[in-house]
Coordinates of C-alpha atoms in Angstrom, one line a residue:
M1 CA 82.3 73.6 82.7
Q2 CA 81.5 76.4 80.3
T3 CA 83.6 76.5 77.2
N4 CA 84.6 79.7 75.4
S5 CA 85.0 80.4 71.7
L6 CA 88.0 82.6 72.4
A7 CA 89.9 80.0 74.3
G8 CA 93.1 78.8 72.6
Q9 CA 93.4 81.9 70.5
R10 CA 95.9 84.6 70.3
L11 CA 96.3 88.2 69.1
N12 CA 97.8 88.8 65.7
A13 CA 98.8 92.3 64.6
R14 CA 99.1 92.9 60.8
K15 CA 98.8 96.1 58.8
G16 CA 97.5 98.0 61.8
V17 CA 94.6 95.6 62.4
V18 CA 94.6 93.2 65.3
A19 CA 92.6 90.1 65.1
F20 CA 92.1 86.7 66.9
M21 CA 93.8 83.8 65.1
P22 CA 93.7 80.2 66.3
V23 CA 97.1 78.7 67.3
R24 CA 97.5 75.0 67.9
A25 CA 100.2 75.5 70.5
S26 CA 98.0 77.8 72.5
V27 CA 95.1 75.3 72.4
S28 CA 97.5 72.7 73.8
R29 CA 98.6 74.9 76.6
S30 CA 95.0 76.0 77.3
S31 CA 94.1 72.3 77.6
R32 CA 96.9 71.6 80.1
V33 CA 95.9 74.6 82.2
R34 CA 92.3 73.4 82.3
V35 CA 93.4 69.8 83.3
L36 CA 95.6 71.2 86.1
A37 CA 92.8 73.5 87.3
N38 CA 90.2 70.7 87.3
A39 CA 92.6 68.5 89.2
A40 CA 93.2 71.3 91.8
A41 CA 89.5 71.9 92.0
A42 CA 88.8 68.3 92.6
A43 CA 91.4 68.1 95.4
A44 CA 90.0 71.3 97.0
A45 CA 86.5 70.0 96.9
S46 CA 87.3 67.3 99.4
G47 CA 88.3 69.9 102.0
T48 CA 86.5 72.6 103.8
S49 CA 84.3 75.2 102.1
V50 CA 85.9 78.4 100.8
P51 CA 85.4 81.4 103.1
K52 CA 83.8 84.4 101.3
N53 CA 86.5 86.8 102.7
S54 CA 89.3 85.0 100.9
I55 CA 91.0 87.1 98.2
L56 CA 93.9 86.5 95.8
V57 CA 95.5 89.7 94.6
V58 CA 97.5 89.3 91.3
G59 CA 100.0 92.1 90.8
A60 CA 100.2 92.6 94.5
T61 CA 103.6 94.4 94.5
G62 CA 102.6 97.0 92.0
T63 CA 101.3 100.6 92.5
L64 CA 97.7 99.6 92.7
G65 CA 98.1 96.0 94.0
R66 CA 99.9 96.9 97.2
Q67 CA 97.2 99.5 98.0
I68 CA 94.4 96.9 97.5
V69 CA 96.3 94.4 99.7
R70 CA 96.5 97.0 102.5
R71 CA 92.9 98.1 102.2
A72 CA 91.6 94.5 102.1
L73 CA 93.6 93.6 105.2
D74 CA 92.2 96.6 107.0
D75 CA 88.7 95.6 106.0
G76 CA 89.2 92.1 107.5
Y77 CA 89.8 90.0 104.4
D78 CA 92.0 87.0 104.3
V79 CA 94.5 88.1 101.6
R80 CA 96.8 86.0 99.5
C81 CA 99.2 87.5 97.0
L82 CA 100.4 85.8 93.9
V83 CA 104.1 86.7 93.6
R84 CA 106.6 85.3 91.2
P85 CA 109.6 83.5 92.7
R86 CA 112.3 86.2 93.0
P87 CA 115.7 86.7 94.7
N88 CA 114.3 89.5 96.8
P89 CA 111.0 88.2 98.2
A90 CA 108.1 90.6 98.8
D91 CA 108.5 90.4 102.6
F92 CA 106.6 93.7 103.1
L93 CA 103.4 91.9 102.1
R94 CA 103.9 89.2 104.8
D95 CA 104.8 92.0 107.3
W96 CA 101.4 93.5 106.6
G97 CA 99.7 90.2 107.3
A98 CA 99.1 88.8 103.8
K99 CA 100.0 85.3 102.7
V100 CA 102.3 85.0 99.7
V101 CA 102.0 82.2 97.2
N102 CA 104.4 81.7 94.3
G103 CA 103.0 81.8 90.8
D104 CA 103.8 83.4 87.5
L105 CA 101.5 84.5 84.7
T106 CA 104.1 83.5 82.1
D107 CA 103.9 80.0 83.5
P108 CA 100.2 79.1 83.3
S109 CA 100.8 75.7 85.0
S110 CA 101.7 77.5 88.2
I111 CA 98.3 79.3 88.5
P112 CA 95.7 76.7 89.5
A113 CA 97.3 75.8 92.8
C114 CA 97.3 79.5 93.8
L115 CA 93.5 79.6 93.5
V116 CA 92.8 76.7 96.0
G117 CA 90.7 78.1 98.9
V118 CA 90.1 81.5 97.2
N119 CA 86.7 83.1 96.7
T120 CA 87.7 86.3 94.9
V121 CA 90.4 87.1 92.4
I122 CA 91.5 90.8 92.1
D123 CA 93.6 91.0 88.9
C124 CA 95.7 94.3 88.8
A125 CA 98.8 92.8 87.1
T126 CA 100.3 94.1 83.9
A127 CA 103.6 93.5 82.1
R128 CA 106.6 95.4 83.2
P129 CA 108.6 97.3 80.6
E130 CA 111.1 94.5 80.2
E131 CA 108.4 91.8 79.8
S132 CA 106.3 90.7 76.9
T133 CA 102.9 92.3 77.0
R134 CA 101.4 89.4 74.9
K135 CA 102.7 86.7 77.3
V136 CA 101.6 88.5 80.5
D137 CA 98.6 90.5 79.6
W138 CA 97.0 88.1 77.1
E139 CA 98.3 84.5 77.4
G140 CA 98.7 84.8 81.2
K141 CA 95.3 86.4 81.7
V142 CA 93.6 83.8 79.6
A143 CA 95.2 81.1 81.7
L144 CA 94.2 82.9 84.9
I145 CA 90.5 83.3 83.8
Q146 CA 90.3 79.7 82.6
S147 CA 91.7 78.5 85.9
A148 CA 89.2 80.7 87.8
Q149 CA 86.4 79.1 85.8
A150 CA 87.6 75.6 86.6
M151 CA 88.1 76.4 90.3
G152 CA 84.7 78.0 90.8
I153 CA 85.9 81.4 91.7
Q154 CA 82.9 83.5 92.8
R155 CA 84.1 87.0 92.0
Y156 CA 86.7 88.3 89.6
V157 CA 87.8 92.0 89.5
F158 CA 89.8 93.1 86.4
F159 CA 91.6 96.4 85.8
S160 CA 91.6 97.6 82.2
I161 CA 92.3 100.9 80.4
F162 CA 89.9 103.7 79.7
D163 CA 88.5 103.7 76.2
C164 CA 90.6 100.6 75.3
D165 CA 88.0 99.4 72.8
K166 CA 88.4 102.6 70.8
H167 CA 92.1 102.1 70.0
P168 CA 92.6 98.6 68.5
Q169 CA 95.8 99.8 66.7
V170 CA 97.5 100.0 70.1
P171 CA 98.6 96.5 71.2
L172 CA 98.2 96.9 74.9
M173 CA 94.8 98.6 74.6
N174 CA 93.6 96.0 72.2
I175 CA 94.8 93.2 74.5
K176 CA 92.9 94.8 77.4
S177 CA 89.8 95.1 75.3
C178 CA 90.0 91.5 74.2
T179 CA 90.6 90.3 77.7
E180 CA 87.4 92.2 78.8
K181 CA 85.5 90.3 76.1
F182 CA 87.1 87.0 77.1
L183 CA 86.1 87.6 80.8
E184 CA 82.6 88.6 79.8
A185 CA 82.1 85.3 77.9
S186 CA 83.6 83.2 80.8
G187 CA 80.5 83.0 82.9
L188 CA 82.4 84.4 85.9
D189 CA 80.8 87.1 88.1
Y190 CA 83.2 89.8 87.0
T191 CA 83.6 93.6 87.6
T192 CA 85.9 95.5 85.2
F193 CA 87.3 98.9 86.1
R194 CA 88.7 101.1 83.3
L195 CA 91.4 103.3 84.7
C196 CA 92.7 106.6 83.4
G197 CA 95.9 107.2 85.5
F198 CA 97.3 107.4 89.0
H199 CA 98.4 110.3 91.1
Q200 CA 101.5 108.2 91.9
A201 CA 102.7 108.3 88.3
V202 CA 102.8 112.1 88.6
I203 CA 105.2 111.9 91.5
G204 CA 107.6 109.7 89.6
N205 CA 107.3 111.5 86.2
Y206 CA 107.2 115.1 87.3
A207 CA 107.4 115.9 91.1
V208 CA 110.6 114.0 91.8
P209 CA 112.6 115.2 88.8
I210 CA 111.6 118.8 89.5
L211 CA 112.7 118.5 93.1
E212 CA 116.0 116.9 92.0
E213 CA 116.4 119.6 89.3
R214 CA 116.4 117.0 86.5
S215 CA 114.7 117.4 83.2
V216 CA 111.0 116.4 82.9
W217 CA 109.6 115.1 79.7
G218 CA 106.5 116.5 78.1
T219 CA 104.7 116.5 74.7
N220 CA 103.4 119.4 72.7
D221 CA 99.7 118.4 72.9
E222 CA 96.6 119.1 74.9
T223 CA 95.8 115.6 76.1
R224 CA 94.1 115.7 79.5
T225 CA 94.1 112.9 82.1
A226 CA 91.9 112.6 85.1
Y227 CA 94.2 111.0 87.6
L228 CA 93.0 109.1 90.7
D229 CA 94.9 108.2 93.9
S230 CA 95.6 104.4 93.9
Q231 CA 94.4 104.4 97.5
D232 CA 91.0 105.6 96.3
V233 CA 90.9 103.0 93.6
A234 CA 91.6 100.4 96.3
K235 CA 88.7 101.8 98.4
M236 CA 86.5 101.5 95.3
T237 CA 87.5 98.0 94.7
M238 CA 86.6 96.9 98.2
A239 CA 83.3 98.8 97.9
A240 CA 82.5 96.7 94.8
L241 CA 82.9 93.5 96.7
R242 CA 80.5 94.6 99.5
G243 CA 77.5 94.0 97.3
D244 CA 76.3 92.6 94.0
K245 CA 75.5 95.8 92.1
T246 CA 78.7 95.8 90.1
I247 CA 78.6 92.2 89.1
R248 CA 79.0 91.8 85.3
K249 CA 79.6 95.5 84.9
T250 CA 82.3 97.5 83.2
L251 CA 82.8 100.8 85.0
P252 CA 85.1 103.8 84.3
L253 CA 87.2 105.2 87.1
S254 CA 88.5 108.7 86.7
G255 CA 89.4 111.7 88.9
P256 CA 87.3 114.8 89.3
K257 CA 89.5 116.9 87.0
A258 CA 91.5 116.2 83.8
W259 CA 94.9 117.8 83.5
T260 CA 97.3 118.5 80.7
T261 CA 101.0 117.7 81.1
K262 CA 101.8 121.4 81.0
E263 CA 99.3 122.1 83.8
V264 CA 100.7 119.2 85.9
I265 CA 104.3 120.6 85.5
E266 CA 103.1 124.1 86.4
L267 CA 101.4 122.8 89.5
C268 CA 104.5 121.0 90.6
E269 CA 106.7 124.1 90.0
K270 CA 104.3 126.2 92.1
M271 CA 104.4 123.8 95.0
A272 CA 108.1 123.2 94.8
D273 CA 108.7 126.9 94.4
T274 CA 111.1 126.3 91.5
N275 CA 111.3 126.2 87.7
A276 CA 111.3 122.9 85.9
K277 CA 113.7 121.9 83.2
V278 CA 111.2 120.8 80.5
T279 CA 112.2 118.7 77.5
T280 CA 109.4 118.7 75.0
V281 CA 109.0 115.6 72.7
P282 CA 107.0 116.3 69.6
T283 CA 104.3 113.8 68.8
W284 CA 105.7 113.3 65.3
L285 CA 109.0 112.0 66.9
L286 CA 107.1 109.4 68.9
K287 CA 105.4 108.1 65.7
R288 CA 108.7 108.1 63.8
T289 CA 110.6 106.3 66.6
R290 CA 107.8 103.7 66.8
G291 CA 108.1 103.1 63.1
V292 CA 111.8 102.4 63.3
L293 CA 111.4 100.1 66.3
R294 CA 108.7 98.1 64.6
S295 CA 111.2 97.2 61.9
M296 CA 113.4 95.5 64.5
Q297 CA 112.1 92.2 65.9
W298 CA 114.0 92.6 69.2
A299 CA 112.4 96.0 69.8
A300 CA 108.8 95.0 69.1
D301 CA 107.6 95.4 72.7
A302 CA 109.2 98.9 72.9
A303 CA 107.3 99.9 69.7
D304 CA 104.1 98.6 71.2
R305 CA 104.6 100.8 74.3
L306 CA 105.3 103.8 72.1
A307 CA 102.0 103.2 70.4
F308 CA 100.4 103.7 73.8
A309 CA 102.4 106.9 74.2
E310 CA 101.1 108.1 70.9
V311 CA 97.5 107.7 72.1
L312 CA 98.3 109.7 75.2
S313 CA 99.5 112.5 72.9
N314 CA 96.6 112.8 70.6
N315 CA 94.7 115.7 72.3
E316 CA 92.2 113.4 73.8
V317 CA 90.5 113.7 77.2
W318 CA 91.1 110.7 79.4
Q319 CA 88.1 111.3 81.7
A320 CA 84.8 109.5 82.0
S321 CA 81.7 111.7 81.6
A322 CA 80.0 113.1 84.7
A323 CA 77.0 110.9 84.1
D324 CA 79.2 107.7 83.8
M325 CA 81.1 108.5 87.0
A326 CA 77.9 109.3 88.8
E327 CA 76.7 105.9 87.9
T328 CA 79.9 104.3 89.1
Y329 CA 79.7 106.1 92.4
R330 CA 76.0 105.1 92.7
L331 CA 76.8 101.4 92.2
L332 CA 79.6 101.6 94.7
D333 CA 77.5 103.4 97.2
M334 CA 80.3 106.0 97.5
D335 CA 80.3 109.8 97.8
P336 CA 82.2 111.5 94.9
G337 CA 83.6 113.9 97.4
S338 CA 85.4 111.1 99.2
V339 CA 88.2 110.9 96.6
T340 CA 91.4 113.0 96.6
G341 CA 92.0 115.4 93.7
L342 CA 95.4 115.7 92.2
E343 CA 96.0 119.2 93.6
T344 CA 95.2 118.2 97.1
Y345 CA 97.4 115.0 96.7
L346 CA 100.4 117.0 95.5
Q347 CA 99.9 119.7 98.2
E348 CA 100.2 116.9 100.8
Y349 CA 103.2 115.3 99.1
F350 CA 105.2 118.5 98.7
S351 CA 104.4 119.7 102.2
R352 CA 105.7 116.4 103.6
I353 CA 108.8 116.4 101.5
L354 CA 109.7 120.0 102.0
K355 CA 109.2 119.6 105.7
K356 CA 111.6 116.6 105.7
L357 CA 114.2 118.6 103.7
K358 CA 114.0 121.4 106.3
E359 CA 114.3 119.1 109.2
V360 CA 117.4 117.2 107.9
G361 CA 119.0 120.0 106.0
A362 CA 119.4 117.6 103.0
S363 CA 120.1 118.7 99.5
A364 CA 117.7 117.5 96.7
D365 CA 120.0 114.9 95.3
R366 CA 120.5 113.2 98.7
T367 CA 116.9 112.7 99.6
N368 CA 114.4 110.0 98.9
F369 CA 111.5 111.9 97.4
Y370 CA 109.3 108.8 97.2
V371 CA 108.5 108.7 100.9

């Protein structure tokens, strides 16, 4: 089994510089994960061969994960979903035809058994706001990759963040960049997709509040984001698995046009035929708030997330170059015109919602705008 120089290490943030530092406890946990994975692999080896169409989706209940599950099922894959034990089980995944296996990235010992009989891992999980980014997105992902090594997983798809390697001062982006490097050194046949943003986030952040006549939050910057529909990303993921052109490649995924927050709000106002209540948050306030939160141990994760918000407010363009996206589409054997632009997506959304409002005669505050 291939060893990795990054194994048993963790991230350490100090004075704005994040570095790898060895930690004995992490090495011990890494060793236990490898032992469990090797034992599971040995047990699995005595059984039947692993079918090539068997997939494990990690993060299957999320915005992207659920779309990948549906697309993979439609394409004839045998889909398993790694879901943490919870009071309210993810029954909708079973209803669609997927199998659900219990596991938790914060409990590395639970991972190896979930990989038995799996050919491909699609990793689209990330920490929720109430969770530790370090435990889920670093320690959990290291354990998942090591288990995949030991279990002989044939393909591994990982979702990262656009330009994450250019912002080491942002904990989440630095962790994504380090995970990319860890995966590259693992020996696995990986494909990494770097995402910019989803259309679905625009619905929750702007469209719904505008329809409900609530305030929407914006910043006084010119940052542009090239959003993609999560359904299109799922389609691209399946395209990557149909051949070997994307193996050991890191590819950007961005939409056809980049939008500022102001432009997105204006687009939603136009389609909803109403004026938005906009609350502008100055970039300097984000930085000052992060500074205060970093001084409080209990608020460290919140400060890390604000660091990501700062990057999103630095007048950058979150969009891959035309040449880079052309190469992505070439490797995926996809037509660039097959993806849905943000304007078209919002037109369909608002048409559907406004039609429903007219049919039921409901007021904005009594309607589920996420349908």
